[in-house]
Coordinates of C-alpha atoms in Angstrom, one line a residue:
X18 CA 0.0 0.0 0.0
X19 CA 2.8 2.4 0.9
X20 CA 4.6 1.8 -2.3
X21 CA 1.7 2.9 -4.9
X22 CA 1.2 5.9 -2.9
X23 CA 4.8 6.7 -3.3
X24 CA 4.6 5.8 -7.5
X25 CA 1.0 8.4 -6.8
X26 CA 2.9 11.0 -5.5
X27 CA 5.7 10.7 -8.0
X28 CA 3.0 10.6 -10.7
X29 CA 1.2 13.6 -9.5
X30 CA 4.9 15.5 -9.0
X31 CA 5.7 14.3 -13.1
X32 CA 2.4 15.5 -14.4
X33 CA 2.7 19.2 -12.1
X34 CA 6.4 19.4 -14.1
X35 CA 5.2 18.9 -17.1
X36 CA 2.5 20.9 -17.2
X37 CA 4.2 24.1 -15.7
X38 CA 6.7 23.3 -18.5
X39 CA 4.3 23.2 -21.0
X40 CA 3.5 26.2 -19.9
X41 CA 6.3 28.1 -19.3
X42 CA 7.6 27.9 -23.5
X43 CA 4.1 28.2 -24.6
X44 CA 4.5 31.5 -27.1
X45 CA 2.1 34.5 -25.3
X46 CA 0.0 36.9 -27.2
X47 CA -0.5 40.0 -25.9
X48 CA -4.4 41.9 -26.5
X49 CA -5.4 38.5 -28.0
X50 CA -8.7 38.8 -27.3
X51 CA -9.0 42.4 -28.1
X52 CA -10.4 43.7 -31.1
X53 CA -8.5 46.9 -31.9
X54 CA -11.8 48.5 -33.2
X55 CA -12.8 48.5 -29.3
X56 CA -9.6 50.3 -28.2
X57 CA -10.5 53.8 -28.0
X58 CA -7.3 55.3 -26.8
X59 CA -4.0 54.6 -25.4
X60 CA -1.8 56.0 -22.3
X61 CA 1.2 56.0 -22.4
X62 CA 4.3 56.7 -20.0
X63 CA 7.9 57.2 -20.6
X64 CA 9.7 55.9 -18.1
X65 CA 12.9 57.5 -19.3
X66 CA 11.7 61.1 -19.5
X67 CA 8.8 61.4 -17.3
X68 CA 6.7 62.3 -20.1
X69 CA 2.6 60.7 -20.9
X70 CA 0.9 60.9 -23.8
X71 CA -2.5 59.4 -25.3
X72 CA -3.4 59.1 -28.3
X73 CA -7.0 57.9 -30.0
X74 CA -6.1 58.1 -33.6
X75 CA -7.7 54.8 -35.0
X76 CA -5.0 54.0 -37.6
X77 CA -2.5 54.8 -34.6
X78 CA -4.3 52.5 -32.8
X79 CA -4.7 49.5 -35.0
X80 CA -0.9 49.9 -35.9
X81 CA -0.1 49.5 -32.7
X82 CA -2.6 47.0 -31.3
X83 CA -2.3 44.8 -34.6
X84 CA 1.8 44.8 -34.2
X85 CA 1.7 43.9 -30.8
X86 CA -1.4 40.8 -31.2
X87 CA 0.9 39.9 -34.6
X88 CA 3.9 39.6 -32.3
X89 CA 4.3 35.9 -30.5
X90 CA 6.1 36.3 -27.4
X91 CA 7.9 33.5 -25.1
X92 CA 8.5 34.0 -21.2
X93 CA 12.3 34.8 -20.4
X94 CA 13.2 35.7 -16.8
X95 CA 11.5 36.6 -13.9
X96 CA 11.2 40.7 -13.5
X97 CA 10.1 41.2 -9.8
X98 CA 12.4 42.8 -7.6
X99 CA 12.9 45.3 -11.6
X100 CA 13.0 49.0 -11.4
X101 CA 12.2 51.2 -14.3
X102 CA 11.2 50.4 -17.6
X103 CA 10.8 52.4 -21.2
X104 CA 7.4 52.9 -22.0
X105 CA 4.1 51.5 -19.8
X106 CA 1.3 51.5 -22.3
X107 CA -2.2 51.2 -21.2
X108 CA -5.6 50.3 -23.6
X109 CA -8.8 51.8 -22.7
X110 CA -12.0 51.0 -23.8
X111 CA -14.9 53.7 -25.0
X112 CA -15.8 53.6 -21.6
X113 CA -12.3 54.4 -20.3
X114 CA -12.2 51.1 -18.4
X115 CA -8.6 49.7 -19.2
X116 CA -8.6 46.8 -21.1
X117 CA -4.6 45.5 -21.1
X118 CA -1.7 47.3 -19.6
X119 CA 2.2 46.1 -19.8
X120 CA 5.7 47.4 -20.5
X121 CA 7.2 47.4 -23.8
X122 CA 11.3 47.8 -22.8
X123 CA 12.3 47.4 -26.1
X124 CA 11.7 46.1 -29.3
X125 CA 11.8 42.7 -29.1
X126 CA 10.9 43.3 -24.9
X127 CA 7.2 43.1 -22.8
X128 CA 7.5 43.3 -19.3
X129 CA 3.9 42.2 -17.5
X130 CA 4.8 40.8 -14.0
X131 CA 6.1 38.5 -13.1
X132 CA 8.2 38.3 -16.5
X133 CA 9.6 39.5 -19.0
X134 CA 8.8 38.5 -22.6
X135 CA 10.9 38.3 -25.7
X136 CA 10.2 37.7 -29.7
X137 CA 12.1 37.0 -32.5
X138 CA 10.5 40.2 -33.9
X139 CA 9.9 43.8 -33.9
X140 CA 8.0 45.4 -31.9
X141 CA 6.3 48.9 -32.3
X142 CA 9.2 50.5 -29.9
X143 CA 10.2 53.4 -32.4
X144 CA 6.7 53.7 -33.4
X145 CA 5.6 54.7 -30.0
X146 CA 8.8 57.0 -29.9
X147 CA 7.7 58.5 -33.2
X148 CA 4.3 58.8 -31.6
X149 CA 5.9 60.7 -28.3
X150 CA 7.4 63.3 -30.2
X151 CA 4.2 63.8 -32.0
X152 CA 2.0 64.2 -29.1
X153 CA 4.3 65.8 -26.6
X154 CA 5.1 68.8 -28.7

């Protein structure tokens, strides 16, 4: 009796390890369930000059929310404990209720707690800097 609760537990244990592996590599995609028609604006912070902007330009919008859903992303490292960031973008709906909010770091970088997340490919980073300078003039 002791012994198949033993090969149980050691089951249970192989099946937990597997799934939180599974897991772990399985490519994220962020504002998957959003429909950019239903973003009415966008906030967002630079972290590395202090300045905000929003915008609610729907071609700005869909550029932006159609190259980040396009974008697979996979887990990397963890990112509590992380200070600063580049820019903290936040999607609002016509109601102003946010919808999804995260750190893009770079362009090929999202930070949403409790990691960071990395692609092959390129995110809308200078975009958003192209849109700063636009809308903090």
């Amino acid at each position: 009796m002791k012994n198949k609760k033993i090969r149980l537990i050691i089951a249970i244990v192989f099946v937990l390890i597997a799934a939180l592996t599974i897991w772990y590599f399985m490519p994220t995609t962020f504002l998957s369930k959003v429909n950019p028609s239903d973003i009415k604006s966008i906030s967002v912070f630079d972290g590395n000059t202090g300045e905000s902007f929003d915008f609610s330009d729907r071609d700005e919008i869909r550029y932006v929310a159609e190259n980040i859903q396009s974008t697979k992303m996979k887990k990397d490292t963890l990112s509590i404990g992380y200070m600063g960031y580049s820019f903290r973008i936040s999607f609002f709906d016509e109601n102003g209720k946010e919808i999804e909010s995260f750190i893009i770091n770079s362009s090929n970088t999202i930070r949403k707690d409790p990691f960071f997340y990395r692609c092959d490919g390129d995110l809308c980073f200078d975009y958003l800097k192209e849109l700063e300078e636009k809308y903090s003039s």
